[in-house]
């Protein structure tokens, strides 16, 4: 299927690895021009180098960074059609999962909201004047199934993602009539560095359950989370949905939340 993204300009945050990297690769394959945003690049992102890809190093927790990113995208490619707010998860220095409510400090809450909500608010604010000039504008926010599945863990992360979902609905109501669609993709557990890197979620759960880290990813975590498919999702499976929502092929889809979660979310 031709997603009709050839020549379109997209910003993708959290672009150096995992879901963001898969989104960048997919959009490039569809002929889009991509501004990839991350604190630093990486070998996998560098391997995609070409005339349609620009990496902008930025820390989105810096309030000035989102506007600078958007300005750079417009400077290089002359406009903006797609914004993928993928950066999120544990802010620097935090490791998820975190169990219980009482151990969380005000600083924990502030950092989590800064990264998962306020950075998105600022990026959208900076991007909208340019997106409103596009004839097929799209914003795709990458949220989490945990936004709709409260649990006695990751309180700060879960509530920040719930706020992100609410934000997307409101933005869609205001701006879809003006030609900017806003949708959400909510992954469940995805086999990314968040799980696989040393000290990541697999190691945290291994310590809590007594299983080894590979068993956690292959069987323990899917069983704990009642994943219908029996496995963690892959980054490309999320990226495919993001690309479809970014595409003019989804011209009548806005204000929606798509679960790509291996059957994690059981609620209607």
PDB file of C-alpha atoms in Angstrom:
ATOM      1  CA  UNK A   1       0.000   0.000   0.000  1.00  0.00           C
ATOM      2  CA  UNK A   2       1.279   3.459  -0.900  1.00  0.00           C
ATOM      3  CA  UNK A   3       0.831   5.570   2.247  1.00  0.00           C
ATOM      4  CA  UNK A   4       1.153   8.766   0.177  1.00  0.00           C
ATOM      5  CA  UNK A   5       3.897  10.079   2.441  1.00  0.00           C
ATOM      6  CA  UNK A   6       6.405  10.741  -0.334  1.00  0.00           C
ATOM      7  CA  UNK A   7       7.927  14.181   0.185  1.00  0.00           C
ATOM      8  CA  UNK A   8       6.077  14.800   3.437  1.00  0.00           C
ATOM      9  CA  UNK A   9       8.067  16.291   6.323  1.00  0.00           C
ATOM     10  CA  UNK A  10       7.924  14.502   9.674  1.00  0.00           C
ATOM     11  CA  UNK A  11       9.419  15.082  13.112  1.00  0.00           C
ATOM     12  CA  UNK A  12       9.938  11.941  15.195  1.00  0.00           C
ATOM     13  CA  UNK A  13      11.042  12.287  18.822  1.00  0.00           C
ATOM     14  CA  UNK A  14      12.821   9.555  20.754  1.00  0.00           C
ATOM     15  CA  UNK A  15      14.211   8.523  17.378  1.00  0.00           C
ATOM     16  CA  UNK A  16      17.517   6.826  18.113  1.00  0.00           C
ATOM     17  CA  UNK A  17      16.231   3.416  19.195  1.00  0.00           C
ATOM     18  CA  UNK A  18      13.200   1.213  19.765  1.00  0.00           C
ATOM     19  CA  UNK A  19       9.836   2.377  18.476  1.00  0.00           C
ATOM     20  CA  UNK A  20      11.153   5.775  17.396  1.00  0.00           C
ATOM     21  CA  UNK A  21      13.904   4.254  15.279  1.00  0.00           C
ATOM     22  CA  UNK A  22      11.399   1.887  13.658  1.00  0.00           C
ATOM     23  CA  UNK A  23       9.109   4.849  12.894  1.00  0.00           C
ATOM     24  CA  UNK A  24      11.976   6.794  11.318  1.00  0.00           C
ATOM     25  CA  UNK A  25      12.942   3.827   9.159  1.00  0.00           C
ATOM     26  CA  UNK A  26       9.347   3.227   8.075  1.00  0.00           C
ATOM     27  CA  UNK A  27       8.695   6.859   7.153  1.00  0.00           C
ATOM     28  CA  UNK A  28      11.942   7.019   5.185  1.00  0.00           C
ATOM     29  CA  UNK A  29      10.957   3.850   3.321  1.00  0.00           C
ATOM     30  CA  UNK A  30       7.700   5.618   2.400  1.00  0.00           C
ATOM     31  CA  UNK A  31       9.620   8.568   0.939  1.00  0.00           C
ATOM     32  CA  UNK A  32       9.106  11.029   3.797  1.00  0.00           C
ATOM     33  CA  UNK A  33      11.699  13.550   4.886  1.00  0.00           C
ATOM     34  CA  UNK A  34      12.393  12.999   8.558  1.00  0.00           C
ATOM     35  CA  UNK A  35      13.804  15.070  11.388  1.00  0.00           C
ATOM     36  CA  UNK A  36      14.911  12.524  13.984  1.00  0.00           C
ATOM     37  CA  UNK A  37      15.124  13.925  17.515  1.00  0.00           C
ATOM     38  CA  UNK A  38      17.036  12.336  20.395  1.00  0.00           C
ATOM     39  CA  UNK A  39      19.575  13.317  23.003  1.00  0.00           C
ATOM     40  CA  UNK A  40      22.237  11.634  20.917  1.00  0.00           C
ATOM     41  CA  UNK A  41      22.352   9.550  17.781  1.00  0.00           C
ATOM     42  CA  UNK A  42      23.301   5.886  17.599  1.00  0.00           C
ATOM     43  CA  UNK A  43      24.764   3.421  15.144  1.00  0.00           C
ATOM     44  CA  UNK A  44      21.345   2.225  13.945  1.00  0.00           C
ATOM     45  CA  UNK A  45      20.105   5.759  13.304  1.00  0.00           C
ATOM     46  CA  UNK A  46      23.406   6.761  11.681  1.00  0.00           C
ATOM     47  CA  UNK A  47      23.006   3.819   9.312  1.00  0.00           C
ATOM     48  CA  UNK A  48      19.881   5.489   7.884  1.00  0.00           C
ATOM     49  CA  UNK A  49      21.781   8.658   6.949  1.00  0.00           C
ATOM     50  CA  UNK A  50      20.800  10.281   3.655  1.00  0.00           C
ATOM     51  CA  UNK A  51      19.355  13.448   2.135  1.00  0.00           C
ATOM     52  CA  UNK A  52      15.913  12.776   3.642  1.00  0.00           C
ATOM     53  CA  UNK A  53      17.122  12.405   7.224  1.00  0.00           C
ATOM     54  CA  UNK A  54      18.358  15.050   9.632  1.00  0.00           C
ATOM     55  CA  UNK A  55      19.224  14.271  13.234  1.00  0.00           C
ATOM     56  CA  UNK A  56      18.603  17.062  15.742  1.00  0.00           C
ATOM     57  CA  UNK A  57      20.188  16.400  19.148  1.00  0.00           C
ATOM     58  CA  UNK A  58      17.883  17.719  21.841  1.00  0.00           C
ATOM     59  CA  UNK A  59      16.847  17.123  25.433  1.00  0.00           C
ATOM     60  CA  UNK A  60      13.084  17.623  25.308  1.00  0.00           C
ATOM     61  CA  UNK A  61      12.990  18.182  29.065  1.00  0.00           C
ATOM     62  CA  UNK A  62      14.620  21.534  28.305  1.00  0.00           C
ATOM     63  CA  UNK A  63      11.621  23.859  27.839  1.00  0.00           C
ATOM     64  CA  UNK A  64      13.364  25.634  24.951  1.00  0.00           C
ATOM     65  CA  UNK A  65      14.185  22.459  23.017  1.00  0.00           C
ATOM     66  CA  UNK A  66      10.840  21.665  21.317  1.00  0.00           C
ATOM     67  CA  UNK A  67      10.591  25.059  19.608  1.00  0.00           C
ATOM     68  CA  UNK A  68      14.214  24.789  18.460  1.00  0.00           C
ATOM     69  CA  UNK A  69      13.526  21.334  16.991  1.00  0.00           C
ATOM     70  CA  UNK A  70      10.514  22.551  15.025  1.00  0.00           C
ATOM     71  CA  UNK A  71      12.409  25.627  13.814  1.00  0.00           C
ATOM     72  CA  UNK A  72      15.216  23.383  12.564  1.00  0.00           C
ATOM     73  CA  UNK A  73      12.792  21.087  10.718  1.00  0.00           C
ATOM     74  CA  UNK A  74      11.155  24.001   8.910  1.00  0.00           C
ATOM     75  CA  UNK A  75      14.538  25.539   8.150  1.00  0.00           C
ATOM     76  CA  UNK A  76      15.862  22.345   6.564  1.00  0.00           C
ATOM     77  CA  UNK A  77      12.779  20.996   4.776  1.00  0.00           C
ATOM     78  CA  UNK A  78      10.583  24.072   4.365  1.00  0.00           C
ATOM     79  CA  UNK A  79       7.516  22.978   6.295  1.00  0.00           C
ATOM     80  CA  UNK A  80       5.950  20.319   8.469  1.00  0.00           C
ATOM     81  CA  UNK A  81       3.244  17.700   7.853  1.00  0.00           C
ATOM     82  CA  UNK A  82       3.656  15.059  10.556  1.00  0.00           C
ATOM     83  CA  UNK A  83       4.617  15.129  14.224  1.00  0.00           C
ATOM     84  CA  UNK A  84       5.247  11.846  16.030  1.00  0.00           C
ATOM     85  CA  UNK A  85       5.607  12.398  19.775  1.00  0.00           C
ATOM     86  CA  UNK A  86       7.307   9.144  20.643  1.00  0.00           C
ATOM     87  CA  UNK A  87       9.806  10.219  23.324  1.00  0.00           C
ATOM     88  CA  UNK A  88       8.648   9.059  26.726  1.00  0.00           C
ATOM     89  CA  UNK A  89       9.028   6.448  29.391  1.00  0.00           C
ATOM     90  CA  UNK A  90      11.319   6.784  32.390  1.00  0.00           C
ATOM     91  CA  UNK A  91      13.132  10.128  32.456  1.00  0.00           C
ATOM     92  CA  UNK A  92      16.917  10.091  32.895  1.00  0.00           C
ATOM     93  CA  UNK A  93      17.861   8.479  36.181  1.00  0.00           C
ATOM     94  CA  UNK A  94      14.562   6.630  36.630  1.00  0.00           C
ATOM     95  CA  UNK A  95      14.040   2.906  36.132  1.00  0.00           C
ATOM     96  CA  UNK A  96      10.641   1.309  35.642  1.00  0.00           C
ATOM     97  CA  UNK A  97       8.780  -0.607  36.905  1.00  0.00           C
ATOM     98  CA  UNK A  98       8.508   1.134  40.265  1.00  0.00           C
ATOM     99  CA  UNK A  99       6.277  -0.495  42.851  1.00  0.00           C
ATOM    100  CA  UNK A 100       3.936   1.342  45.202  1.00  0.00           C
ATOM    101  CA  UNK A 101       2.734   4.919  45.623  1.00  0.00           C
ATOM    102  CA  UNK A 102       4.467   6.106  48.796  1.00  0.00           C
ATOM    103  CA  UNK A 103       8.102   5.837  47.615  1.00  0.00           C
ATOM    104  CA  UNK A 104       7.465   8.388  44.838  1.00  0.00           C
ATOM    105  CA  UNK A 105       8.685  11.896  45.645  1.00  0.00           C
ATOM    106  CA  UNK A 106       7.564  15.230  44.218  1.00  0.00           C
ATOM    107  CA  UNK A 107      10.721  15.223  42.100  1.00  0.00           C
ATOM    108  CA  UNK A 108       9.797  11.800  40.687  1.00  0.00           C
ATOM    109  CA  UNK A 109       6.370  13.094  39.694  1.00  0.00           C
ATOM    110  CA  UNK A 110       7.736  16.319  38.216  1.00  0.00           C
ATOM    111  CA  UNK A 111      10.344  14.562  36.084  1.00  0.00           C
ATOM    112  CA  UNK A 112       7.857  11.990  34.805  1.00  0.00           C
ATOM    113  CA  UNK A 113       5.327  14.631  33.776  1.00  0.00           C
ATOM    114  CA  UNK A 114       8.040  16.852  32.307  1.00  0.00           C
ATOM    115  CA  UNK A 115       9.169  14.085  29.977  1.00  0.00           C
ATOM    116  CA  UNK A 116       5.883  12.358  29.154  1.00  0.00           C
ATOM    117  CA  UNK A 117       3.452  15.289  29.066  1.00  0.00           C
ATOM    118  CA  UNK A 118       4.959  18.767  29.174  1.00  0.00           C
ATOM    119  CA  UNK A 119       7.549  17.998  26.470  1.00  0.00           C
ATOM    120  CA  UNK A 120       4.691  16.901  24.203  1.00  0.00           C
ATOM    121  CA  UNK A 121       2.640  20.003  25.042  1.00  0.00           C
ATOM    122  CA  UNK A 122       5.554  22.256  24.099  1.00  0.00           C
ATOM    123  CA  UNK A 123       6.332  20.348  20.897  1.00  0.00           C
ATOM    124  CA  UNK A 124       2.716  20.449  19.753  1.00  0.00           C
ATOM    125  CA  UNK A 125       2.499  24.153  20.586  1.00  0.00           C
ATOM    126  CA  UNK A 126       5.564  24.864  18.448  1.00  0.00           C
ATOM    127  CA  UNK A 127       4.476  22.583  15.592  1.00  0.00           C
ATOM    128  CA  UNK A 128       0.839  23.604  15.178  1.00  0.00           C
ATOM    129  CA  UNK A 129       1.388  26.898  13.322  1.00  0.00           C
ATOM    130  CA  UNK A 130       3.284  24.934  10.664  1.00  0.00           C
ATOM    131  CA  UNK A 131       0.997  21.908  10.639  1.00  0.00           C
ATOM    132  CA  UNK A 132      -1.968  24.211  10.011  1.00  0.00           C
ATOM    133  CA  UNK A 133      -0.345  25.167   6.699  1.00  0.00           C
ATOM    134  CA  UNK A 134      -0.175  21.535   5.550  1.00  0.00           C
ATOM    135  CA  UNK A 135      -2.878  19.984   3.383  1.00  0.00           C
ATOM    136  CA  UNK A 136      -2.600  16.652   5.245  1.00  0.00           C
ATOM    137  CA  UNK A 137      -1.327  17.276   8.760  1.00  0.00           C
ATOM    138  CA  UNK A 138      -1.139  14.591  11.413  1.00  0.00           C
ATOM    139  CA  UNK A 139       0.000  14.322  15.015  1.00  0.00           C
ATOM    140  CA  UNK A 140       0.557  10.853  16.468  1.00  0.00           C
ATOM    141  CA  UNK A 141       1.264  10.538  20.186  1.00  0.00           C
ATOM    142  CA  UNK A 142       2.788   7.332  21.498  1.00  0.00           C
ATOM    143  CA  UNK A 143       1.152   6.640  24.852  1.00  0.00           C
ATOM    144  CA  UNK A 144       0.794   3.359  26.768  1.00  0.00           C
ATOM    145  CA  UNK A 145      -1.803   0.745  27.551  1.00  0.00           C
ATOM    146  CA  UNK A 146      -1.130   1.606  31.190  1.00  0.00           C
ATOM    147  CA  UNK A 147      -2.968   4.900  30.655  1.00  0.00           C
ATOM    148  CA  UNK A 148      -6.203   2.900  30.715  1.00  0.00           C
ATOM    149  CA  UNK A 149      -5.102   0.078  32.994  1.00  0.00           C
ATOM    150  CA  UNK A 150      -4.339   1.463  36.478  1.00  0.00           C
ATOM    151  CA  UNK A 151      -2.231  -0.734  38.737  1.00  0.00           C
ATOM    152  CA  UNK A 152      -0.384  -0.348  42.070  1.00  0.00           C
ATOM    153  CA  UNK A 153       2.878   0.402  40.268  1.00  0.00           C
ATOM    154  CA  UNK A 154       4.260   3.146  38.004  1.00  0.00           C
ATOM    155  CA  UNK A 155       1.678   5.603  39.360  1.00  0.00           C
ATOM    156  CA  UNK A 156       3.468   8.655  37.961  1.00  0.00           C
ATOM    157  CA  UNK A 157       4.049   7.140  34.511  1.00  0.00           C
ATOM    158  CA  UNK A 158       0.540   5.731  34.169  1.00  0.00           C
ATOM    159  CA  UNK A 159      -1.170   8.987  35.116  1.00  0.00           C
ATOM    160  CA  UNK A 160       1.093  11.053  32.836  1.00  0.00           C
ATOM    161  CA  UNK A 161       0.122   8.831  29.911  1.00  0.00           C
ATOM    162  CA  UNK A 162      -3.564   9.107  30.838  1.00  0.00           C
ATOM    163  CA  UNK A 163      -3.151  12.882  30.690  1.00  0.00           C
ATOM    164  CA  UNK A 164      -1.491  12.517  27.285  1.00  0.00           C
ATOM    165  CA  UNK A 165      -4.504  10.571  25.989  1.00  0.00           C
ATOM    166  CA  UNK A 166      -6.847  13.274  27.249  1.00  0.00           C
ATOM    167  CA  UNK A 167      -4.687  15.944  25.607  1.00  0.00           C
ATOM    168  CA  UNK A 168      -4.883  14.179  22.253  1.00  0.00           C
ATOM    169  CA  UNK A 169      -8.674  13.994  22.390  1.00  0.00           C
ATOM    170  CA  UNK A 170      -8.950  17.686  23.153  1.00  0.00           C
ATOM    171  CA  UNK A 171      -6.474  18.648  20.427  1.00  0.00           C
ATOM    172  CA  UNK A 172      -8.408  16.597  17.912  1.00  0.00           C
ATOM    173  CA  UNK A 173     -11.651  18.346  18.818  1.00  0.00           C
ATOM    174  CA  UNK A 174     -10.100  21.771  18.322  1.00  0.00           C
ATOM    175  CA  UNK A 175      -7.846  21.200  15.332  1.00  0.00           C
ATOM    176  CA  UNK A 176      -9.357  18.402  13.220  1.00  0.00           C
ATOM    177  CA  UNK A 177     -11.834  20.922  11.734  1.00  0.00           C
ATOM    178  CA  UNK A 178      -8.771  22.964  10.765  1.00  0.00           C
ATOM    179  CA  UNK A 179      -7.086  20.037   9.026  1.00  0.00           C
ATOM    180  CA  UNK A 180      -4.822  18.606  11.745  1.00  0.00           C
ATOM    181  CA  UNK A 181      -5.661  15.064  12.799  1.00  0.00           C
ATOM    182  CA  UNK A 182      -4.506  13.908  16.247  1.00  0.00           C
ATOM    183  CA  UNK A 183      -4.376  10.247  17.222  1.00  0.00           C
ATOM    184  CA  UNK A 184      -2.792   8.062  19.880  1.00  0.00           C
ATOM    185  CA  UNK A 185      -1.017   4.722  19.678  1.00  0.00           C
ATOM    186  CA  UNK A 186      -0.899   2.831  22.978  1.00  0.00           C
ATOM    187  CA  UNK A 187       1.651   0.034  23.054  1.00  0.00           C
ATOM    188  CA  UNK A 188       1.772  -2.609  25.711  1.00  0.00           C
ATOM    189  CA  UNK A 189       5.154  -4.103  26.580  1.00  0.00           C
ATOM    190  CA  UNK A 190       7.471  -3.781  23.570  1.00  0.00           C
ATOM    191  CA  UNK A 191      10.814  -5.524  23.239  1.00  0.00           C
ATOM    192  CA  UNK A 192      12.923  -2.371  23.312  1.00  0.00           C
ATOM    193  CA  UNK A 193      15.963  -1.205  25.277  1.00  0.00           C
ATOM    194  CA  UNK A 194      13.600  -0.274  28.114  1.00  0.00           C
ATOM    195  CA  UNK A 195      13.299  -4.029  28.663  1.00  0.00           C
ATOM    196  CA  UNK A 196      16.534  -5.400  27.258  1.00  0.00           C
ATOM    197  CA  UNK A 197      19.283  -3.055  28.438  1.00  0.00           C
ATOM    198  CA  UNK A 198      21.232  -3.819  31.597  1.00  0.00           C
ATOM    199  CA  UNK A 199      19.308  -2.611  34.634  1.00  0.00           C
ATOM    200  CA  UNK A 200      16.112  -2.272  32.613  1.00  0.00           C
ATOM    201  CA  UNK A 201      12.639  -3.678  33.204  1.00  0.00           C
ATOM    202  CA  UNK A 202      13.693  -7.270  32.565  1.00  0.00           C
ATOM    203  CA  UNK A 203      16.332  -7.059  35.278  1.00  0.00           C
ATOM    204  CA  UNK A 204      13.972  -5.334  37.718  1.00  0.00           C
ATOM    205  CA  UNK A 205      11.331  -8.037  37.253  1.00  0.00           C
ATOM    206  CA  UNK A 206      13.964 -10.766  37.359  1.00  0.00           C
ATOM    207  CA  UNK A 207      14.987  -9.491  40.775  1.00  0.00           C
ATOM    208  CA  UNK A 208      11.363  -9.413  41.931  1.00  0.00           C
ATOM    209  CA  UNK A 209      10.423 -12.861  40.629  1.00  0.00           C
ATOM    210  CA  UNK A 210      13.638 -14.860  40.879  1.00  0.00           C
ATOM    211  CA  UNK A 211      13.584 -15.684  37.162  1.00  0.00           C
ATOM    212  CA  UNK A 212      16.427 -14.892  34.791  1.00  0.00           C
ATOM    213  CA  UNK A 213      16.083 -11.869  32.496  1.00  0.00           C
ATOM    214  CA  UNK A 214      15.538 -13.888  29.292  1.00  0.00           C
ATOM    215  CA  UNK A 215      12.779 -15.908  30.931  1.00  0.00           C
ATOM    216  CA  UNK A 216      11.180 -12.662  32.091  1.00  0.00           C
ATOM    217  CA  UNK A 217      10.917 -11.374  28.522  1.00  0.00           C
ATOM    218  CA  UNK A 218      10.045 -14.689  26.924  1.00  0.00           C
ATOM    219  CA  UNK A 219       7.463 -16.017  29.379  1.00  0.00           C
ATOM    220  CA  UNK A 220       7.264 -14.441  32.848  1.00  0.00           C
ATOM    221  CA  UNK A 221       6.267 -10.926  31.754  1.00  0.00           C
ATOM    222  CA  UNK A 222       3.770 -12.111  29.102  1.00  0.00           C
ATOM    223  CA  UNK A 223       2.120 -14.337  31.718  1.00  0.00           C
ATOM    224  CA  UNK A 224       2.100 -11.636  34.411  1.00  0.00           C
ATOM    225  CA  UNK A 225       0.486  -9.186  31.989  1.00  0.00           C
ATOM    226  CA  UNK A 226      -1.916 -11.732  30.490  1.00  0.00           C
ATOM    227  CA  UNK A 227      -0.724 -11.005  26.965  1.00  0.00           C
ATOM    228  CA  UNK A 228      -3.088 -12.785  24.604  1.00  0.00           C
ATOM    229  CA  UNK A 229      -0.386 -13.360  21.992  1.00  0.00           C
ATOM    230  CA  UNK A 230       2.002 -14.755  24.606  1.00  0.00           C
ATOM    231  CA  UNK A 231       4.832 -12.384  23.661  1.00  0.00           C
ATOM    232  CA  UNK A 232       6.042  -8.810  23.851  1.00  0.00           C
ATOM    233  CA  UNK A 233       5.326  -6.713  20.771  1.00  0.00           C
ATOM    234  CA  UNK A 234       8.071  -5.682  18.366  1.00  0.00           C
ATOM    235  CA  UNK A 235       8.932  -2.031  17.642  1.00  0.00           C
ATOM    236  CA  UNK A 236       8.102  -2.424  13.957  1.00  0.00           C
ATOM    237  CA  UNK A 237       4.579  -3.569  14.789  1.00  0.00           C
ATOM    238  CA  UNK A 238       3.991  -0.271  16.575  1.00  0.00           C
ATOM    239  CA  UNK A 239       5.732   1.746  13.869  1.00  0.00           C
ATOM    240  CA  UNK A 240       3.448   0.321  11.181  1.00  0.00           C
ATOM    241  CA  UNK A 241       0.381   1.678  12.973  1.00  0.00           C
ATOM    242  CA  UNK A 242       2.050   5.046  13.578  1.00  0.00           C
ATOM    243  CA  UNK A 243       2.885   5.345   9.875  1.00  0.00           C
ATOM    244  CA  UNK A 244      -0.667   4.502   8.839  1.00  0.00           C
ATOM    245  CA  UNK A 245      -2.083   7.146  11.176  1.00  0.00           C
ATOM    246  CA  UNK A 246       0.444   9.677   9.880  1.00  0.00           C
ATOM    247  CA  UNK A 247      -0.650   8.928   6.339  1.00  0.00           C
ATOM    248  CA  UNK A 248      -3.352  10.746   4.341  1.00  0.00           C
ATOM    249  CA  UNK A 249      -4.811   7.244   3.937  1.00  0.00           C
ATOM    250  CA  UNK A 250      -6.200   7.777   7.462  1.00  0.00           C
ATOM    251  CA  UNK A 251      -7.858  11.063   6.563  1.00  0.00           C
ATOM    252  CA  UNK A 252     -11.044  10.259   8.502  1.00  0.00           C
ATOM    253  CA  UNK A 253      -9.320   8.895  11.596  1.00  0.00           C
ATOM    254  CA  UNK A 254      -8.839  11.394  14.397  1.00  0.00           C
ATOM    255  CA  UNK A 255      -9.244  11.429  18.157  1.00  0.00           C
ATOM    256  CA  UNK A 256      -8.678   7.664  18.204  1.00  0.00           C
ATOM    257  CA  UNK A 257      -6.495   5.498  20.436  1.00  0.00           C
ATOM    258  CA  UNK A 258      -5.040   2.343  18.876  1.00  0.00           C
ATOM    259  CA  UNK A 259      -3.805  -0.441  21.146  1.00  0.00           C
ATOM    260  CA  UNK A 260      -0.763  -2.332  19.839  1.00  0.00           C
ATOM    261  CA  UNK A 261      -0.326  -4.323  22.988  1.00  0.00           C
ATOM    262  CA  UNK A 262      -0.349  -8.093  22.403  1.00  0.00           C
ATOM    263  CA  UNK A 263      -3.847  -8.178  23.951  1.00  0.00           C
ATOM    264  CA  UNK A 264      -2.762  -6.503  27.195  1.00  0.00           C
ATOM    265  CA  UNK A 265      -5.769  -4.209  27.461  1.00  0.00           C
ATOM    266  CA  UNK A 266      -8.880  -6.270  28.206  1.00  0.00           C
ATOM    267  CA  UNK A 267     -11.250  -3.365  28.957  1.00  0.00           C
ATOM    268  CA  UNK A 268     -13.683  -2.119  26.326  1.00  0.00           C
TER     269      UNK A 268
END
